[in-house]
Short mmCIF file of C-alpha atoms and ligand atoms in Angstrom, two decimals:
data_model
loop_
_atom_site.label_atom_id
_atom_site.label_comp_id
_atom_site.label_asym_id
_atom_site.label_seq_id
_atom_site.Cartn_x
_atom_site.Cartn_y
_atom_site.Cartn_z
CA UNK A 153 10.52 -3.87 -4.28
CA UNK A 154 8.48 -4.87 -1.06
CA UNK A 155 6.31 -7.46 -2.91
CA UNK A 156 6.59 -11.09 -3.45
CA UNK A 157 3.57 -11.77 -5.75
CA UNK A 158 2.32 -10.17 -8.75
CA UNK A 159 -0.11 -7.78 -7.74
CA UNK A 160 -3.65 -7.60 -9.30
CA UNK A 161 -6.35 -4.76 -8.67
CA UNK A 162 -9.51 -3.84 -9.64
CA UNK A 163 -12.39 -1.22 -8.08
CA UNK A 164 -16.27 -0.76 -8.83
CA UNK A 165 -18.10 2.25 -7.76
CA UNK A 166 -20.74 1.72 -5.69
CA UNK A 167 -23.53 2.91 -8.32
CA UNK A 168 -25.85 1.16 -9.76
CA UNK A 169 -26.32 -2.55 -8.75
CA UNK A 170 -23.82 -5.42 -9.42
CA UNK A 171 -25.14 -7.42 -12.45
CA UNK A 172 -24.89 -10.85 -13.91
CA UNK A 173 -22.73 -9.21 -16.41
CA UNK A 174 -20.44 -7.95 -13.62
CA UNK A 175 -20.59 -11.56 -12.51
CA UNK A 176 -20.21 -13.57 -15.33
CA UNK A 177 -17.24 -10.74 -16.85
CA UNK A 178 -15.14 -9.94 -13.45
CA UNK A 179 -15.28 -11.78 -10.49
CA UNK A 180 -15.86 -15.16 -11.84
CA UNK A 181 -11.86 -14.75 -13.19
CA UNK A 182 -11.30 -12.55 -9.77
CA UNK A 183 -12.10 -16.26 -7.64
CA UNK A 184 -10.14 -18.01 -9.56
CA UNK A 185 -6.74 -15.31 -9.40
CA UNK A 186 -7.05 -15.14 -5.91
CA UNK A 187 -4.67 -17.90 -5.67
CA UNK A 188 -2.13 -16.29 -8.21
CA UNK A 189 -1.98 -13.06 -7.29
CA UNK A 190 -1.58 -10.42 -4.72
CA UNK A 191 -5.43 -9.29 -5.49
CA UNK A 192 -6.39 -5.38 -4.43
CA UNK A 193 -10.32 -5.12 -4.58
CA UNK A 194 -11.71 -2.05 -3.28
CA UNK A 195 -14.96 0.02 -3.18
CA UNK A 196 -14.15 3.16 -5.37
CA UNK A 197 -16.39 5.76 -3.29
CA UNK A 198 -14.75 8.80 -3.62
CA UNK A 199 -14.50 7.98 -7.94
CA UNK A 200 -18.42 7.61 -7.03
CA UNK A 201 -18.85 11.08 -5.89
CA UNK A 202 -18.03 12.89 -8.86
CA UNK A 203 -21.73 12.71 -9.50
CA UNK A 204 -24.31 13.70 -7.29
CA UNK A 205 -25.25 10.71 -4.74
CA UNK A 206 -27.88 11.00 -2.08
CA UNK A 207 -26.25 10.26 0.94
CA UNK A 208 -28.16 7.96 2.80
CA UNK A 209 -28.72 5.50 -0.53
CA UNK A 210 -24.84 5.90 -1.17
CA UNK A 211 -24.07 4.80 2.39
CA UNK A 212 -26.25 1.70 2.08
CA UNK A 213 -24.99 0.38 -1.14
CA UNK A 214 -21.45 0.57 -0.60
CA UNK A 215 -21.98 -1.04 2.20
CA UNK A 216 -24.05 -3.87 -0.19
CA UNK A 217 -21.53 -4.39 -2.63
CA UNK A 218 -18.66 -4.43 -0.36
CA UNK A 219 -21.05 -7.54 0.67
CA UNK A 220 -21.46 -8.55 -2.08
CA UNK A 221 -17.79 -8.90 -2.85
CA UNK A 222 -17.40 -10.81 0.21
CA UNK A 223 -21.01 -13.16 -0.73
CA UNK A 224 -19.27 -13.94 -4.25
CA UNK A 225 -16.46 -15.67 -2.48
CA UNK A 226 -13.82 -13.14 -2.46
CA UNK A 227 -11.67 -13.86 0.84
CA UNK A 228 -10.22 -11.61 3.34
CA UNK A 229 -7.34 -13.54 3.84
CA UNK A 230 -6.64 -14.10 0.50
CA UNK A 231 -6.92 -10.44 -1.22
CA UNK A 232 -7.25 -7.00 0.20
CA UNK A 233 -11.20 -5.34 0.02
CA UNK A 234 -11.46 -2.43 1.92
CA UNK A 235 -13.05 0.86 0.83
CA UNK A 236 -11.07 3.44 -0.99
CA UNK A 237 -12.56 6.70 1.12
CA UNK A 238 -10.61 4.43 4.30
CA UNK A 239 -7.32 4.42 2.91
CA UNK A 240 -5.81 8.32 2.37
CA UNK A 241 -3.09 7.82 0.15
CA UNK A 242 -5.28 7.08 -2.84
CA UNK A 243 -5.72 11.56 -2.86
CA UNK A 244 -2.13 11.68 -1.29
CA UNK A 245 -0.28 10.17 -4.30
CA UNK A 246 -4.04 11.80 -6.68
CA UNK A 247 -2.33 14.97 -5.88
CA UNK A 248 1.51 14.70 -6.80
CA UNK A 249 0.23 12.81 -9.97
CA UNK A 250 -2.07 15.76 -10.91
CA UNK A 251 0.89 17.69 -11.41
CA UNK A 252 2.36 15.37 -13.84
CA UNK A 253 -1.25 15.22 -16.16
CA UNK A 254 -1.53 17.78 -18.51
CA UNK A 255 -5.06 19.03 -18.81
CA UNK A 256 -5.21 19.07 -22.59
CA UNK A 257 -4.62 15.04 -21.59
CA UNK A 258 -7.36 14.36 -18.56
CA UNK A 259 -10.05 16.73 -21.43
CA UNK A 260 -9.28 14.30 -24.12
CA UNK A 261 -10.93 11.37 -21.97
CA UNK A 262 -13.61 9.58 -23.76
CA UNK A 263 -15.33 9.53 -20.30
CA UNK A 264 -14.97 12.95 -19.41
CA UNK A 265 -16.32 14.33 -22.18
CA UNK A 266 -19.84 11.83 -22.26
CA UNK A 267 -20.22 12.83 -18.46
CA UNK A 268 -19.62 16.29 -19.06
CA UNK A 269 -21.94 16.20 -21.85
CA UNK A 270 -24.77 13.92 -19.89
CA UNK A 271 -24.22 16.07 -16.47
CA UNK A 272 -24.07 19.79 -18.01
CA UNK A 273 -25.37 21.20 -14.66
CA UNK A 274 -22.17 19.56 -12.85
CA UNK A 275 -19.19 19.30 -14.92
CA UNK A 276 -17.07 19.48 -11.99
CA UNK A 277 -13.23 19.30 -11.36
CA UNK A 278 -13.70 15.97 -9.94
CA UNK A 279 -15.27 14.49 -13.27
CA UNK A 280 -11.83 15.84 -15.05
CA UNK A 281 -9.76 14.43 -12.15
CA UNK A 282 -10.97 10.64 -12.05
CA UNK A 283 -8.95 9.53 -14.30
CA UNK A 284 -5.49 10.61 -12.19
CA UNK A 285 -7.78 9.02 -9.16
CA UNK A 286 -7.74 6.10 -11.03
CA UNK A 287 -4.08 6.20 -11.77
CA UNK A 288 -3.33 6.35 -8.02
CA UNK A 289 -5.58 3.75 -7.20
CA UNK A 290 -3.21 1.29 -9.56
CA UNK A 291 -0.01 2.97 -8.77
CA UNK A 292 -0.07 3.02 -4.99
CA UNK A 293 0.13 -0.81 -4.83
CA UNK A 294 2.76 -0.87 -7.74
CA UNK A 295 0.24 -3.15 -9.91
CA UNK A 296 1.05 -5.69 -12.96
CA UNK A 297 -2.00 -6.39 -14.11
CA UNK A 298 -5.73 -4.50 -14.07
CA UNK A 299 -8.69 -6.15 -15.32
CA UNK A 300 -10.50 -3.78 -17.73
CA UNK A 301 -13.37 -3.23 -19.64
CA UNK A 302 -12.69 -1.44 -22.53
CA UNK A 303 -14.45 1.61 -21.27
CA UNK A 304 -11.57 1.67 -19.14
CA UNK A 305 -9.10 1.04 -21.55
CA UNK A 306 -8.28 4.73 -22.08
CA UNK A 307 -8.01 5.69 -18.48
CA UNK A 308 -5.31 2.58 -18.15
CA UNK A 309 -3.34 4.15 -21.24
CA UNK A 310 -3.21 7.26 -19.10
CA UNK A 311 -1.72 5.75 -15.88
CA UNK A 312 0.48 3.91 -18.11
CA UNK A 313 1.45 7.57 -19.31
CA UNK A 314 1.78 9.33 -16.21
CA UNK A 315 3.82 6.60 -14.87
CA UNK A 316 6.47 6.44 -17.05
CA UNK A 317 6.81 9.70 -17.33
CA UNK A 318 7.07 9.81 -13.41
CA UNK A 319 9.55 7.24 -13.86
CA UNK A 320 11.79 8.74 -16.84
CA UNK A 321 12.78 11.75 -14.34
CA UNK A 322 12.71 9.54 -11.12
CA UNK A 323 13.99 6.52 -11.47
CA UNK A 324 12.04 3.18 -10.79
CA UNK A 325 9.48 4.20 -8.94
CA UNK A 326 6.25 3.28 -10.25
CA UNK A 327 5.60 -0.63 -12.13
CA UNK A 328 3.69 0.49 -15.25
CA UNK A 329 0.55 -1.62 -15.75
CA UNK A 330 -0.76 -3.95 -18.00
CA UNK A 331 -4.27 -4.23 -18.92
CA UNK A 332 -5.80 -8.16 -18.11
CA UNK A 333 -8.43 -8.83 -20.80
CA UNK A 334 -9.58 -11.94 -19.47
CA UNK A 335 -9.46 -15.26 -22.21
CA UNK A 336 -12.75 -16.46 -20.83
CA UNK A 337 -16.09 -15.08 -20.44
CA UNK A 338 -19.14 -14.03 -22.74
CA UNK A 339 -19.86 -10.48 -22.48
CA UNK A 340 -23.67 -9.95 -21.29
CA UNK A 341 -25.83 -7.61 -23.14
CA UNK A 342 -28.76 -5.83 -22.13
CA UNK A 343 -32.05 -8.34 -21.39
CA UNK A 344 -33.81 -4.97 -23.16
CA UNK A 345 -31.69 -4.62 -25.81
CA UNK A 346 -29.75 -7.28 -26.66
CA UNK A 347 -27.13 -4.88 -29.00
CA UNK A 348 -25.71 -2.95 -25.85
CA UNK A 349 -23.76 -4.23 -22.93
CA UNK A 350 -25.60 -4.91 -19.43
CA UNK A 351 -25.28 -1.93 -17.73
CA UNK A 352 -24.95 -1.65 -14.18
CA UNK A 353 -26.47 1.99 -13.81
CA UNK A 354 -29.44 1.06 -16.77
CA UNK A 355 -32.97 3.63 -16.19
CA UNK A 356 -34.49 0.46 -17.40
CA UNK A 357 -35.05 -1.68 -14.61
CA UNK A 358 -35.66 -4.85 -16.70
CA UNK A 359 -32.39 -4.46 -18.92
CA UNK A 360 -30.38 -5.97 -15.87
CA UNK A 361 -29.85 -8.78 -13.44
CA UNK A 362 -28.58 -8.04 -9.89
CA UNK A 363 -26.56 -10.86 -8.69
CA UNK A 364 -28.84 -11.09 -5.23
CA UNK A 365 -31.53 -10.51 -7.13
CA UNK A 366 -34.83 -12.09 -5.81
CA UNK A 367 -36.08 -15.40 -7.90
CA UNK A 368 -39.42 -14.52 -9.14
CA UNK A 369 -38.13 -11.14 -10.29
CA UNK A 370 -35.30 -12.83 -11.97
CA UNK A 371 -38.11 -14.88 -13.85
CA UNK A 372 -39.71 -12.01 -14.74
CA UNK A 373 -37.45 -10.55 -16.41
CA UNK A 374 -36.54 -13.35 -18.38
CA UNK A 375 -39.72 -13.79 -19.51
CA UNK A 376 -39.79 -10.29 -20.45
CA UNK A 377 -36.30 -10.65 -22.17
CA UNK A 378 -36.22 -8.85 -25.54
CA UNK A 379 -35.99 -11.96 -28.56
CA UNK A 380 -35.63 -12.14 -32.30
CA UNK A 381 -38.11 -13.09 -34.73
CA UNK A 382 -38.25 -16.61 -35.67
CA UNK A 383 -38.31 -19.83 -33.09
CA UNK A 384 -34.95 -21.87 -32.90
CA UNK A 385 -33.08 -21.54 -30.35
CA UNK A 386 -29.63 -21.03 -31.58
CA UNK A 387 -26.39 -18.74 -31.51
CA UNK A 388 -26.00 -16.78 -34.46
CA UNK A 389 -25.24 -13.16 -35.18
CA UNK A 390 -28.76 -12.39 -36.32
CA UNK A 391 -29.84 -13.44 -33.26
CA UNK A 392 -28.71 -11.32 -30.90
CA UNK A 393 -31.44 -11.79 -27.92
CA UNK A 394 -30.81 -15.38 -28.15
CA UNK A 395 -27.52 -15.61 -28.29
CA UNK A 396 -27.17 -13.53 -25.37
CA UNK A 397 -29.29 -16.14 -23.35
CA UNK A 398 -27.34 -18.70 -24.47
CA UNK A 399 -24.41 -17.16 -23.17
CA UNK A 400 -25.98 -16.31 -20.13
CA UNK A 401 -27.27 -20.10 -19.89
CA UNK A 402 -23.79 -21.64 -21.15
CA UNK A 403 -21.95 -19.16 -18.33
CA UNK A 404 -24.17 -20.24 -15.44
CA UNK A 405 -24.30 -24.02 -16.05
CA UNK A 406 -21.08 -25.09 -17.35
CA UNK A 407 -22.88 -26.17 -20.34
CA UNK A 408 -20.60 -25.86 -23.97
CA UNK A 409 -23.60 -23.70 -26.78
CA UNK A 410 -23.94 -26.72 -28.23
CA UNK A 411 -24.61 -28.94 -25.72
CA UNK A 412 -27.46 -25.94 -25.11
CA UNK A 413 -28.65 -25.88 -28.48
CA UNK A 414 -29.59 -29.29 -28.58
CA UNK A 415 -31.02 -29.49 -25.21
CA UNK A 416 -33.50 -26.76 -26.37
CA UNK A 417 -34.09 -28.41 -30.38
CA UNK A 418 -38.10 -28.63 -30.72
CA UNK A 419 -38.86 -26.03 -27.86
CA UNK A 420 -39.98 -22.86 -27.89
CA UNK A 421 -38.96 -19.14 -26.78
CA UNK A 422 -41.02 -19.19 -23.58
CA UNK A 423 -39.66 -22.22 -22.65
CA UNK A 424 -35.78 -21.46 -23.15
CA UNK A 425 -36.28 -18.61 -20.96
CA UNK A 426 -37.79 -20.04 -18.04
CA UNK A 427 -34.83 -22.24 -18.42
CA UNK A 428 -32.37 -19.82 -18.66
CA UNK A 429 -33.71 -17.67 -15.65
CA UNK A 430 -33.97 -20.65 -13.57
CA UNK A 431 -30.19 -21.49 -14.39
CA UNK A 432 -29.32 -18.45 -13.16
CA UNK A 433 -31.56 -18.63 -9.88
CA UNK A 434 -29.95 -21.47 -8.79
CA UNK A 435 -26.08 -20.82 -9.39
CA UNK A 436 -26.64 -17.17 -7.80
CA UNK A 437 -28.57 -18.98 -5.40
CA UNK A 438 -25.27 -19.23 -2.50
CA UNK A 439 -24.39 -15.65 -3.43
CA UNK A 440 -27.88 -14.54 -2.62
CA UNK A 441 -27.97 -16.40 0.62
CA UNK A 442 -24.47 -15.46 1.55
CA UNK A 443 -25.11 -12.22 0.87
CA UNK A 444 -28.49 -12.03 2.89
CA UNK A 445 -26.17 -13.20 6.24
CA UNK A 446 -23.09 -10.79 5.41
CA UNK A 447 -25.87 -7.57 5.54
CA UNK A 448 -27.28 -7.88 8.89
CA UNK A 449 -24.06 -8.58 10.36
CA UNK A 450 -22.72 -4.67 9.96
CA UNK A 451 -19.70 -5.40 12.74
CA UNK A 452 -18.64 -8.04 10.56
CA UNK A 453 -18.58 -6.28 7.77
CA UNK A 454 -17.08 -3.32 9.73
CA UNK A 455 -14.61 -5.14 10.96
CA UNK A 456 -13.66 -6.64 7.24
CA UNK A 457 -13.22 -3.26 5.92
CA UNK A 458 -11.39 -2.35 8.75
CA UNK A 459 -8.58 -4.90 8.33
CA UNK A 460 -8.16 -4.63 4.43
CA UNK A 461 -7.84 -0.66 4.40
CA UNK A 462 -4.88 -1.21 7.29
CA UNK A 463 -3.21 -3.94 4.90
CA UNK A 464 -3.77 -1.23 2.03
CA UNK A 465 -2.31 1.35 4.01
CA UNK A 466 0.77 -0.72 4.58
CA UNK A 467 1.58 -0.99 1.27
CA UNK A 468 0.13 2.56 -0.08
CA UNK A 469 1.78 4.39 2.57
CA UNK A 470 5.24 3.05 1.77
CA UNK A 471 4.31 4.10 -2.43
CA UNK A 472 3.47 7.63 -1.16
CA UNK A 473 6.72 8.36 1.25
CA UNK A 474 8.79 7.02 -1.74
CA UNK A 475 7.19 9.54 -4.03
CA UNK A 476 7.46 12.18 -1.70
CA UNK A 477 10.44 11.63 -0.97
CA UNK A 478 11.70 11.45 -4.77
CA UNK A 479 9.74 14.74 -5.43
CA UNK A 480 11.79 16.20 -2.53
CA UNK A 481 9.01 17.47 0.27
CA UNK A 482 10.49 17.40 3.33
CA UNK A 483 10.23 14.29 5.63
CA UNK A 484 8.28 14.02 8.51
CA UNK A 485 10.52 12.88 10.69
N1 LIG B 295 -13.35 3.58 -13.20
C1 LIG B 295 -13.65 2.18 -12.96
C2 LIG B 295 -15.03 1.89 -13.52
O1 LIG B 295 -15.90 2.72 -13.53
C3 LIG B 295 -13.61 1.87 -11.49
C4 LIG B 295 -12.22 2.03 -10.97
C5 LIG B 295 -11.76 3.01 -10.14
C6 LIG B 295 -11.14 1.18 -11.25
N2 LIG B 295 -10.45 2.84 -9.87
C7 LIG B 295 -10.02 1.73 -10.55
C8 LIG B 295 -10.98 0.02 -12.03
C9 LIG B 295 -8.77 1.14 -10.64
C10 LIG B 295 -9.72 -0.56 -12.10
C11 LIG B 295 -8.62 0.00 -11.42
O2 LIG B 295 -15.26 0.78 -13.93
#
């Protein structure tokens, strides 16, 4: 088709707060596939609004962690970042794909049903619909490859789905997916509790680590950081609090476990966790100052945004007119 590269893509909605986790899980690989790939990084807003978001807070952190994709190193000329509520076809190609989900299909979504049975005030159309949102979002750039956390796995197994079924009665239309489960890259658990995954959108505000987090609250947290009886430091499965700082530790310094485990032979907990936290001070230290410039410069950031939904559009727009044109609306001119 129109594309020369392999095409990558991957959004975050704007809830929450990007964590070390994100960090250490996504966009470390995303810097380094820049180079390889046609990489599509967007904003997911509109996925965002399918629970309630007070306006002026939503406004403000999109706007943050579009920043913060830029403060991470993510490059405008390299891949396309742009916010999906800028870039229409995303609900233009939603809507011909609803009609080729069957509902029994979108209800059987592991996701769907925990939101609908955490929000039971607002189990609204949109919560059913994100999924076929999501398929769009990957199908409208005719992607290979979508870095997923298995959360997400289902919802890829759907847009796999829909696609080929679009494709059996079509023709070629749509590349069908593949799910990138990156070969590198400790998974980050919870600083409160070390047996679940760092969440982004944690009540507890000492389970997680924002990537422009401020230094002394980074140390607190450490120090707060939930460990496991006994006092070597070292990576086992019984020791699931210290393990997860040595992951953390190993992640952020380059360091191999072992080379950690005998740096920290003869020292206590305390000790290893000041370490730790200042490890990860100092490497998120150029993201954090980055990031600090990229926020009070709003026409930069504007302007950023601006550029990446028109290159989106380029490509998107050409998806939807071929699917329109297959499902036999009537062209525009
Ligand atoms: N649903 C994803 C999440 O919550 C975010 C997302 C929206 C996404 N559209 C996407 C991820 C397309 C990958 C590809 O994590």
């Amino acid at each position: 088709m129109f594309k020369e590269q392999k095409v990558l893509l991957s959004g975050i909605q704007p809830t929450g707060i990007m964590t070390i986790g994100n960090y250490i899980g996504a966009v470390k690989n995303w810097l380094k596939l820049q180079d390889d790939y046609l990489s599509v990084y967007f904003i997911a807003d509109l996925h965002a609004l399918t629970v309630r978001q007070n306006p002026t807070e939503f406004k403000q952190r999109a706007l943050s962690f579009f920043a913060q994709y830029l403060a991470f190193g993510l490059d405008p000329e390299k891949s396309i970042l742009y916010f999906q509520s800028h870039v229409p076809e995303h609900t233009q190609l939603q809507w011909a794909l609803n009609c080729f989900t069957y509902v029994g299909e979108a209800q059987r979504m592991t996701q769907f049903k925990d939101k609908s049975a955490k929000h039971t005030d607002n189990i609204n159309m949109g919560l059913m619909d994100y999924p076929v949102l999501m398929a769009a979002d990957i199908l409208l750039f005719q992607t290979d490859l979508v870095p997923v956390g298995i959360d997400q796995k289902q919802h890829l197994e759907l847009t796999r789905d829909i696609a080929i079924r679009f494709n059996n009665q079509f023709g070629d239309v749509f590349t069908v997916p593949d799910g990138y489960i990156p070969k590198t890259g400790a998974k980050i658990m919870s600083l409160a509790d070390p047996t679940a995954k760092m969440s982004k959108s944690d009540p507890d505000p000492n389970a997680a680590i924002s990537v422009i987090e401020e230094p002394d609250s980074i140390m607190r947290k450490f120090k707060r950081a939930v460990t496991d009886s006994g006092n070597e430091v070292k990576f086992s499965e019984d020791k699931p609090g210290i393990s997860n700082l040595l992951s953390i530790y190993t992640e952020m310094t380059g360091k191999t476990i072992s080379e950690a485990e005998e740096e920290f032979v003869g020292h206590g907990y305390g000790d290893f966790k000041s370490k730790v936290a200042e490890a990860v001070i100092e490497r998120l230290r150029p993201v954090r100052e980055e990031y600090a410039k990229l926020i009070k410069d709003k026409a930069y950031l504007t302007e950023v945004a601006k550029q990446g939904a028109e290159k989106a559009r380029y490509i998107a727009s050409r998806t939807v007119g071929k699917v329109y044109k297959k499902l036999g609306l009537v062209a525009k001119e």
